[in-house]
mmCIF file of C-alpha atoms in Angstrom:
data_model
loop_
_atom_site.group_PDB
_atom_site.id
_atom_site.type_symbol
_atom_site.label_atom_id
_atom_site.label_comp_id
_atom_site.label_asym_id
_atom_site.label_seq_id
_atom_site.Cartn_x
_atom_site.Cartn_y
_atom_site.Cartn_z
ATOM 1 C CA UNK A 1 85.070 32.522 101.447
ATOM 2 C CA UNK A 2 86.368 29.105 100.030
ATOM 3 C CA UNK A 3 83.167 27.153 99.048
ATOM 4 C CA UNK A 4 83.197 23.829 96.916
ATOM 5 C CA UNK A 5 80.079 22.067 96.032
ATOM 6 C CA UNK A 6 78.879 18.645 94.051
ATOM 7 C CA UNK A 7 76.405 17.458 92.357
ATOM 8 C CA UNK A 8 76.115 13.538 92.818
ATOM 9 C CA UNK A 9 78.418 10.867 92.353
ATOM 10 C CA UNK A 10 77.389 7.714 90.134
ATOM 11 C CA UNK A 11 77.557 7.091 86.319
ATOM 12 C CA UNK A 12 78.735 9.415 83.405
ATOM 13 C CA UNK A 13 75.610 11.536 83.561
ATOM 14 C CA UNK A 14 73.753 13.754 80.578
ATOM 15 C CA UNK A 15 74.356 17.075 79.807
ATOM 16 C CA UNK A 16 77.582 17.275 81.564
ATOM 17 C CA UNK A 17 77.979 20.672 80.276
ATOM 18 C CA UNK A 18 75.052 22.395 81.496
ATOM 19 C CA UNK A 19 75.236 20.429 84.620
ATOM 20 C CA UNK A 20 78.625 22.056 85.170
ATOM 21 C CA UNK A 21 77.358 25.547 84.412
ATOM 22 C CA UNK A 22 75.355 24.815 87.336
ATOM 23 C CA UNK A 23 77.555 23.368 89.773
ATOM 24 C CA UNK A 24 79.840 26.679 88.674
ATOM 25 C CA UNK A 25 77.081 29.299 89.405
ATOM 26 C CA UNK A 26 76.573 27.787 92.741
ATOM 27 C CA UNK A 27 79.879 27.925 93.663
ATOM 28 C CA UNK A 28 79.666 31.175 93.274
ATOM 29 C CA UNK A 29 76.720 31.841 94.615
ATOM 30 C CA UNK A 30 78.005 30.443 97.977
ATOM 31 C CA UNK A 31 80.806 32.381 97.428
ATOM 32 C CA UNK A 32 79.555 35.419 97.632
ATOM 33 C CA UNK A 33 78.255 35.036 101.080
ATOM 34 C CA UNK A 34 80.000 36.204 104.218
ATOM 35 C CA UNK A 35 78.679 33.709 106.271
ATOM 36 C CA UNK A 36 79.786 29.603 106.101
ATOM 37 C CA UNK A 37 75.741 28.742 106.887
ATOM 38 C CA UNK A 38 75.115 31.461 104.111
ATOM 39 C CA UNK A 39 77.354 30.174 101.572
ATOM 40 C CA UNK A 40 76.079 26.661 101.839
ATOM 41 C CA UNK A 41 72.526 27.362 101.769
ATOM 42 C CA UNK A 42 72.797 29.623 98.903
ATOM 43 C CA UNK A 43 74.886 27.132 96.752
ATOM 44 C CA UNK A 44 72.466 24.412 97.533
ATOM 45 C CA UNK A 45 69.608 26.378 96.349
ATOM 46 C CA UNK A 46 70.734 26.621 93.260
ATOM 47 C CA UNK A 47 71.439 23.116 92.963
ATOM 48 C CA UNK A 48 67.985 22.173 94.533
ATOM 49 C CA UNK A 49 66.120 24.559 91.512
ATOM 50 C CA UNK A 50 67.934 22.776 89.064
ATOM 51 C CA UNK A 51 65.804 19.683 87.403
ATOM 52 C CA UNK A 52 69.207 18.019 86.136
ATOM 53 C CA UNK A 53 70.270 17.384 89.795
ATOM 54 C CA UNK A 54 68.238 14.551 92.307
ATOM 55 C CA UNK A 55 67.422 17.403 94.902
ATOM 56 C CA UNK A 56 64.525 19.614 94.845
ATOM 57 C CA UNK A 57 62.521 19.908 91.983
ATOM 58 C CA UNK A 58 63.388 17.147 89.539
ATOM 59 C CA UNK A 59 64.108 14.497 92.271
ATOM 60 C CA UNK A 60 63.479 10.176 92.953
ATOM 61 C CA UNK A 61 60.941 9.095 92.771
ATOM 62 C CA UNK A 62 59.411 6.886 95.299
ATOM 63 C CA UNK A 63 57.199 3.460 95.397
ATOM 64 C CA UNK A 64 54.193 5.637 95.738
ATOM 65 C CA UNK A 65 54.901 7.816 93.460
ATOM 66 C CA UNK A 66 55.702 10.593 95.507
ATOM 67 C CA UNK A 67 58.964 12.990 95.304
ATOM 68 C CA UNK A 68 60.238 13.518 99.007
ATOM 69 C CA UNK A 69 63.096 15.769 99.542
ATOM 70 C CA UNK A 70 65.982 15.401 102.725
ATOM 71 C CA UNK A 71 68.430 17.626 103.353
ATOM 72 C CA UNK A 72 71.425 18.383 106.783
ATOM 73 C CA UNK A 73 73.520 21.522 107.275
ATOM 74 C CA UNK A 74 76.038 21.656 110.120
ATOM 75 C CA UNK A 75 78.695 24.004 111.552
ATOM 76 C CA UNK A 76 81.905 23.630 113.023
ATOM 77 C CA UNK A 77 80.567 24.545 116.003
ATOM 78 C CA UNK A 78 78.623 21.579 115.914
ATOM 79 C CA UNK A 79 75.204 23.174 115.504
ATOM 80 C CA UNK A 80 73.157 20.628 113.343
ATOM 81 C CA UNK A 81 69.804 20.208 112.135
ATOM 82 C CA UNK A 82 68.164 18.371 109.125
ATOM 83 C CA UNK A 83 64.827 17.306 107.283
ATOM 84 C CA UNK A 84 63.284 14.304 106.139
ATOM 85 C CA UNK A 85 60.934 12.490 103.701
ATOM 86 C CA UNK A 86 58.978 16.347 102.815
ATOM 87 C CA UNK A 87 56.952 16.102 99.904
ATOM 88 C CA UNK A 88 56.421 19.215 98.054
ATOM 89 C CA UNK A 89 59.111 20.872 99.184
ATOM 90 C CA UNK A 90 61.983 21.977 96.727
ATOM 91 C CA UNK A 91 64.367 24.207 99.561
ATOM 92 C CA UNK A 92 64.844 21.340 101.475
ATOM 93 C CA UNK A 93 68.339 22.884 102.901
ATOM 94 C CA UNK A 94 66.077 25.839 104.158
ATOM 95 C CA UNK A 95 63.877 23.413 106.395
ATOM 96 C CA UNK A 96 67.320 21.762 107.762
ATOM 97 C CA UNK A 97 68.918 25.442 108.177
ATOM 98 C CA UNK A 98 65.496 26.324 110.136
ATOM 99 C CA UNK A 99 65.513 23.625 112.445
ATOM 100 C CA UNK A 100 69.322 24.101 113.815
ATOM 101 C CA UNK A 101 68.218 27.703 113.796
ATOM 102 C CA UNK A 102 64.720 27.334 115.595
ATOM 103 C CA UNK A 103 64.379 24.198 117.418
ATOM 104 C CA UNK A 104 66.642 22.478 119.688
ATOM 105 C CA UNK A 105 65.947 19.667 117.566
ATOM 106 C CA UNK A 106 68.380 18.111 114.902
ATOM 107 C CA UNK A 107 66.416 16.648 112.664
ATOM 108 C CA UNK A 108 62.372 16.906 111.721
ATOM 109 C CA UNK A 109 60.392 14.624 109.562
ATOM 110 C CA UNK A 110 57.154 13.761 107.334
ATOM 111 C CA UNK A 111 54.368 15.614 107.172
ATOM 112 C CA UNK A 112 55.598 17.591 110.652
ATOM 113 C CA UNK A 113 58.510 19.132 108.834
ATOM 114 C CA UNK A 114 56.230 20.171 106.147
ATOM 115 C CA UNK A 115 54.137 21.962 108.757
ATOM 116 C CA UNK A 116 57.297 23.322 110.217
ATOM 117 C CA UNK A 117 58.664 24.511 106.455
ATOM 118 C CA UNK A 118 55.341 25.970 106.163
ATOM 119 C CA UNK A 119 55.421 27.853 109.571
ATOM 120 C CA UNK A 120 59.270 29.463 109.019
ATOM 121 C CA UNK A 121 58.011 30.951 105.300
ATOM 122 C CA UNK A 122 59.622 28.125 102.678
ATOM 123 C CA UNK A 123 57.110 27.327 100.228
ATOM 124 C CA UNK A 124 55.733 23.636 100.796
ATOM 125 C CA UNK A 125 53.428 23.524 97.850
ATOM 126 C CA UNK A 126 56.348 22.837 94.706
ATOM 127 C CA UNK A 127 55.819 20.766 91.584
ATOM 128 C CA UNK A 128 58.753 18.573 92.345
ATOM 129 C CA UNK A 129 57.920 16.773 89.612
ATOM 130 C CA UNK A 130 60.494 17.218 86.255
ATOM 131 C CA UNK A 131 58.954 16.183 82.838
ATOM 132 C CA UNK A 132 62.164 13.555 82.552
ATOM 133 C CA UNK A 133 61.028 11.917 86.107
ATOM 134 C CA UNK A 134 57.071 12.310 84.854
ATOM 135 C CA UNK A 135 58.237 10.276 81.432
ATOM 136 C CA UNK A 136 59.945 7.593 82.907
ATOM 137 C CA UNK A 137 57.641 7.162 86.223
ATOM 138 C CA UNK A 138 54.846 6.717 83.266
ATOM 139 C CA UNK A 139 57.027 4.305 81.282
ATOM 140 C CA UNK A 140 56.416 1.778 83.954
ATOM 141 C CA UNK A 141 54.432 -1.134 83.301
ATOM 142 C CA UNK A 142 52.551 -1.108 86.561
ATOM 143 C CA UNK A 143 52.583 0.311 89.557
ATOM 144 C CA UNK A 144 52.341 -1.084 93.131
ATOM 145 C CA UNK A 145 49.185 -1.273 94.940
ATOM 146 C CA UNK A 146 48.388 -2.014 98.731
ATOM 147 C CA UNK A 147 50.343 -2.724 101.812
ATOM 148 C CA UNK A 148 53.897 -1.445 102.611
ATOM 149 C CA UNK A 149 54.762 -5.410 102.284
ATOM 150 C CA UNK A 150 53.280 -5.495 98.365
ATOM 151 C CA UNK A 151 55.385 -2.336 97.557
ATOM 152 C CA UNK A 152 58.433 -3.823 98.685
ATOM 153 C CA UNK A 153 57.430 -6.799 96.269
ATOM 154 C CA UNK A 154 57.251 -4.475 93.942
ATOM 155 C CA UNK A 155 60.347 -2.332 94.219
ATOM 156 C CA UNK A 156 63.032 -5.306 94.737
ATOM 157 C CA UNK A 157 64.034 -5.343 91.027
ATOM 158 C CA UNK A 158 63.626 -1.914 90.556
ATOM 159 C CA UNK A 159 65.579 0.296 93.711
ATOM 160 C CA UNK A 160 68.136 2.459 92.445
ATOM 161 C CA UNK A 161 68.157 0.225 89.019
ATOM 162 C CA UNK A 162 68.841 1.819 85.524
ATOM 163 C CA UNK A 163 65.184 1.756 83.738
ATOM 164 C CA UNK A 164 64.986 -0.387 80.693
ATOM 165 C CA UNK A 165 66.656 1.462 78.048
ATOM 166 C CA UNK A 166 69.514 1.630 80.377
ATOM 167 C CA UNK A 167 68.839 5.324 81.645
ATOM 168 C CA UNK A 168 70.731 7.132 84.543
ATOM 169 C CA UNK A 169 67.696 7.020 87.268
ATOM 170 C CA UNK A 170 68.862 9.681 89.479
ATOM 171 C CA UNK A 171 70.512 7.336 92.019
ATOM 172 C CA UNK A 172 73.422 9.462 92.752
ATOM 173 C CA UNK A 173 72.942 13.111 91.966
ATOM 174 C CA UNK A 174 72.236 14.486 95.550
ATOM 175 C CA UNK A 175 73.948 17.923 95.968
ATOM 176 C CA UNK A 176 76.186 18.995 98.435
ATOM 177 C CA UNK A 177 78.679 22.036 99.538
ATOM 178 C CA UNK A 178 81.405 22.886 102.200
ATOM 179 C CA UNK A 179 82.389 26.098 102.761
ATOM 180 C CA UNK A 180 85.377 28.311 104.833
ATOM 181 C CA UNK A 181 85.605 31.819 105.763
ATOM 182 C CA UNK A 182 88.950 31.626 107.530
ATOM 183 C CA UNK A 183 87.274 31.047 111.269
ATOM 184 C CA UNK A 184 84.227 28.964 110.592
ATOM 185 C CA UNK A 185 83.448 26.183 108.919
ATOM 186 C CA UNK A 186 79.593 24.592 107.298
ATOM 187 C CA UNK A 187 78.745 21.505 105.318
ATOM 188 C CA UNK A 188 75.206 20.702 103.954
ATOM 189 C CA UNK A 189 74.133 18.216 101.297
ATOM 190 C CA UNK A 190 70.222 17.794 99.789
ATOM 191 C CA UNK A 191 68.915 15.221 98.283
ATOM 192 C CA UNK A 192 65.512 13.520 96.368
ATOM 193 C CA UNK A 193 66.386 10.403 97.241
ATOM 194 C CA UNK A 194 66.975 7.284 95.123
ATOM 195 C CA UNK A 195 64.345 5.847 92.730
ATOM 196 C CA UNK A 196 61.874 3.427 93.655
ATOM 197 C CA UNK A 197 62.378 3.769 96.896
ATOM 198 C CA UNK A 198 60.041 2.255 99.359
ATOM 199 C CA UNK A 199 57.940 5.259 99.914
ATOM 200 C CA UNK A 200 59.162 6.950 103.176
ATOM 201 C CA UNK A 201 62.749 5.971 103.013
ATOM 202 C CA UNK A 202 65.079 8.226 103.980
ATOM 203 C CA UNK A 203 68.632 7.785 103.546
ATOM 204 C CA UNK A 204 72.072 8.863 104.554
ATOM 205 C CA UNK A 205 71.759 12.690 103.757
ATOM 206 C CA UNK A 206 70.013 13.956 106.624
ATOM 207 C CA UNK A 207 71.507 11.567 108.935
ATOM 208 C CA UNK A 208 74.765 13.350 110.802
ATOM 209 C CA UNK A 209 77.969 12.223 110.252
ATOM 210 C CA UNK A 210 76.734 10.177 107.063
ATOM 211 C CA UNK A 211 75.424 12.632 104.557
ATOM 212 C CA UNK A 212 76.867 15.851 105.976
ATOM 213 C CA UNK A 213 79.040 16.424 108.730
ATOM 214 C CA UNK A 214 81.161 19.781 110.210
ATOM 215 C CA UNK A 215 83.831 19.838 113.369
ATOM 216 C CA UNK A 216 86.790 22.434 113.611
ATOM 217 C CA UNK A 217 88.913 20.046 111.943
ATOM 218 C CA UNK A 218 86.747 20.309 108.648
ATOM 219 C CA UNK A 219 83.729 20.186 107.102
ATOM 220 C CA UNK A 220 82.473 17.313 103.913
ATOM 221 C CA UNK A 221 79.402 16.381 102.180
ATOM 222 C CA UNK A 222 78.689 13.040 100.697
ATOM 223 C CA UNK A 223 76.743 11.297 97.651
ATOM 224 C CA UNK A 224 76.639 7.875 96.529
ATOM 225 C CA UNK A 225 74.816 4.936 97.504
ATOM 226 C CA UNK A 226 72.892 6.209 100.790
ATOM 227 C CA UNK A 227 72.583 3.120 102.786
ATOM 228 C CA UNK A 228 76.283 2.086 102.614
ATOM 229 C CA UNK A 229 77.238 5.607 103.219
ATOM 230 C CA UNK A 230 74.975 5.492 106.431
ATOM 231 C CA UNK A 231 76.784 2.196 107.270
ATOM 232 C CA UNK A 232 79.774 3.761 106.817
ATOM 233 C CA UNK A 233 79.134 7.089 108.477
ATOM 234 C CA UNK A 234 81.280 8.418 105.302
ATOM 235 C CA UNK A 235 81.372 11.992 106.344
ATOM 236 C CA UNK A 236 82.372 11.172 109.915
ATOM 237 C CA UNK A 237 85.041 9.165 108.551
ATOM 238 C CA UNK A 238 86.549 11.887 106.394
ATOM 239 C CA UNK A 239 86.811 14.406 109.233
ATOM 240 C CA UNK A 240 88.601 12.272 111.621
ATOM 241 C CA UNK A 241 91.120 11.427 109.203
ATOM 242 C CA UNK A 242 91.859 15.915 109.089
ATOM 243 C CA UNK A 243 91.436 15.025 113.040
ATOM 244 C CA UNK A 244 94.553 12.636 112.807
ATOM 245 C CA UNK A 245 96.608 14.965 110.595
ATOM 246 C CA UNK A 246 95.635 14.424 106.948
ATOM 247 C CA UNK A 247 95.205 17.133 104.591
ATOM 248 C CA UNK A 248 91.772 17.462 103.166
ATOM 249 C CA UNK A 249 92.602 15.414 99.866
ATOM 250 C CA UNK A 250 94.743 12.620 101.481
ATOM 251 C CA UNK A 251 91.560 12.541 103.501
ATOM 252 C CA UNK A 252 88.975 12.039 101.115
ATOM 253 C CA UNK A 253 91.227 9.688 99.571
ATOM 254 C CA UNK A 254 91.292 7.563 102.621
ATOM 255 C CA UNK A 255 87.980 7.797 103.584
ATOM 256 C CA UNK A 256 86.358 6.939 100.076
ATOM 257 C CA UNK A 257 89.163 3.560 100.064
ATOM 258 C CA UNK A 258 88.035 2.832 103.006
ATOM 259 C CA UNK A 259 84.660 3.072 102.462
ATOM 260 C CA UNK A 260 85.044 0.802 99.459
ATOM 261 C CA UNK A 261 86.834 -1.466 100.972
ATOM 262 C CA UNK A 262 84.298 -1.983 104.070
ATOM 263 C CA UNK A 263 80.782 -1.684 101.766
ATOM 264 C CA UNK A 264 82.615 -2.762 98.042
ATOM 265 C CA UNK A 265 79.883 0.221 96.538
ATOM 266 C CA UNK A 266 80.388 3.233 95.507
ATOM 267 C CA UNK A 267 80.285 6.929 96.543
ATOM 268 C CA UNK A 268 82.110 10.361 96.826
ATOM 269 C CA UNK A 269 82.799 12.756 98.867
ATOM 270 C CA UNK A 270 84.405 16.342 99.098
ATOM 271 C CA UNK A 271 86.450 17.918 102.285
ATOM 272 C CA UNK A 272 87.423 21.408 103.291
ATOM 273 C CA UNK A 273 89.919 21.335 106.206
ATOM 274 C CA UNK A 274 90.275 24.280 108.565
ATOM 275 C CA UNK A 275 93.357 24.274 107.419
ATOM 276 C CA UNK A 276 92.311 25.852 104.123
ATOM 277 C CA UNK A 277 92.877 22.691 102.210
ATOM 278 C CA UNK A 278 90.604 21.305 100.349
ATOM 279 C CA UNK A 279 89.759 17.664 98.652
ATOM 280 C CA UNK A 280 87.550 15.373 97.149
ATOM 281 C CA UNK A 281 87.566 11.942 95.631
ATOM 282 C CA UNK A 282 84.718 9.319 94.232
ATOM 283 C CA UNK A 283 84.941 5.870 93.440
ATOM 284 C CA UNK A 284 81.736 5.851 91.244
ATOM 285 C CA UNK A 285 82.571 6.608 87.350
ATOM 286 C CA UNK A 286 82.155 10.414 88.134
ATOM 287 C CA UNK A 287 82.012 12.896 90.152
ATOM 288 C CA UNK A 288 80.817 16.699 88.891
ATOM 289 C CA UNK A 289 82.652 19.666 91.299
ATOM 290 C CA UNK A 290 82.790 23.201 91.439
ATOM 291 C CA UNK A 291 85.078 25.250 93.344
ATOM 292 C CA UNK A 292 85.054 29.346 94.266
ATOM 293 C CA UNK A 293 87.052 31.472 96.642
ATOM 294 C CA UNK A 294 86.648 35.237 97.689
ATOM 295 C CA UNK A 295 89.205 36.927 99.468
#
């Protein structure tokens, strides 16, 4: 099993260290598996438990001060399925896994995909809440009242912004893997979101072909700047560029130029190719990997 995972791509974050002990054990963790679905699900677990990372517990949070988790897993067999805007829920890539498993759906939202979580056995009652995101969710001077309009008043200074004392805000630390076990191929990616979001947003992770996307070419997971990434269908873009004859690194290379060429922001990406190459490539100031392989 080949499995490589990330952890968010944006500035130079804190505790690199630990952060990378982290990204390591999940590797691993997804590693040991025998199954592509298996391997990303249990790699993204660990990510999603971890407080340093912007999925699961410890993620954005939004206008109402709510913590909502997304999350997409797909296979090369292009089975799909993905959840949205779930409060309270920390295995987000469980819900997604669930619904390509159990509904011919692809993608469930709100407080329906809470139900659903609730229904399959994954625990929908988590304290998403980390005390770094409680500290700097109090350090705010106000917050918004009213109408979805006076919200968005609110937040137009503040979405995906550094707070005052020039803090990383959790903007780009959504976590993703890809994994290959010679035949089949998975991608999934989970995310909190970005901060001071208008409360329901959802952005490009649980959205196919933009956060997350598998084919029997290859399989990649994205993180960055989720609107652009949606516009950009980043994922998407990096698998037809194995489709056309790239290796895995030439093409997350040429997706991730492309992608800054077309939106000018910034994001990364990571690629497995069926061939059993595999790739990744940012343009933000980093980019935290991990990378296992069982034989």
């Amino acid at each position: 099993m080949q499995v490589i995972v990330h952890g968010g791509a944006g500035t130079t974050v804190e505790e690199p260290v630990p952060r990378q002990a982290t990204l390591d054990e999940a590797a691993d963790a997804g590693a040991s598996e025998n199954d592509p679905v298996d391997a990303v699900e249990a790699a993204i677990r660990v990510l999603e438990a971890d407080t340093r990372f912007n999925a699961g517990t410890g993620g954005a949070v939004q206008s109402d001060g709510v913590i909502r988790t997304d999350a997409g897993v797909m296979t090369s067999d292009r089975d799909a399925g993905a959840a949205a805007s779930m409060p309270g829920v920390e295995a987000a890539i469980s819900v997604a896994r669930a619904v390509m498993e159990e509904t011919p759906h692809v993608l469930l939202n709100g407080v329906h995909a809470v139900d659903f979580a609730d229904d399959v056995g994954v625990d929908v009652a988590c304290d998403l809440w980390s005390e770094d995101t409680r500290e700097r969710w109090d350090d705010l001077d106000d917050h918004p009242e009213g109408s979805p309009l006076d919200h968005l008043e609110w937040i137009q200074d503040k979405f995906g912004s550094t707070d005052p004392e020039g803090r990383d805000q959790k903007d780009h630390d959504t976590v993703g893997a890809v994994a290959f076990d010679g035949e089949k191929l998975a991608a999934a990616t989970s995310t909190g979101g970005r901060w001071l979001a208008l409360a329901g947003r959802v952005g490009d992770v649980p959205q196919i072909g933009s956060g997350f996307y598998a084919a029997p070419a290859g399989a990649a997971s994205a993180t960055g700047a989720g609107e652009d990434i949606a516009k950009a269908t980043l994922t998407r873009r990096a698998v037809r560029h194995l489709e056309s004859g790239l290796d895995a690194q030439a093409a997350a290379d040429r997706a991730i130029e492309e992608f800054g060429e077309l939106t000018g922001s910034s994001a990364g990406v990571i690629v497995l190719g069926s061939d059993g190459t595999v790739g990744e490539a940012f343009n933000s100031e980093q980019m935290q990997t991990a990378r296992a392989r069982t034989e």
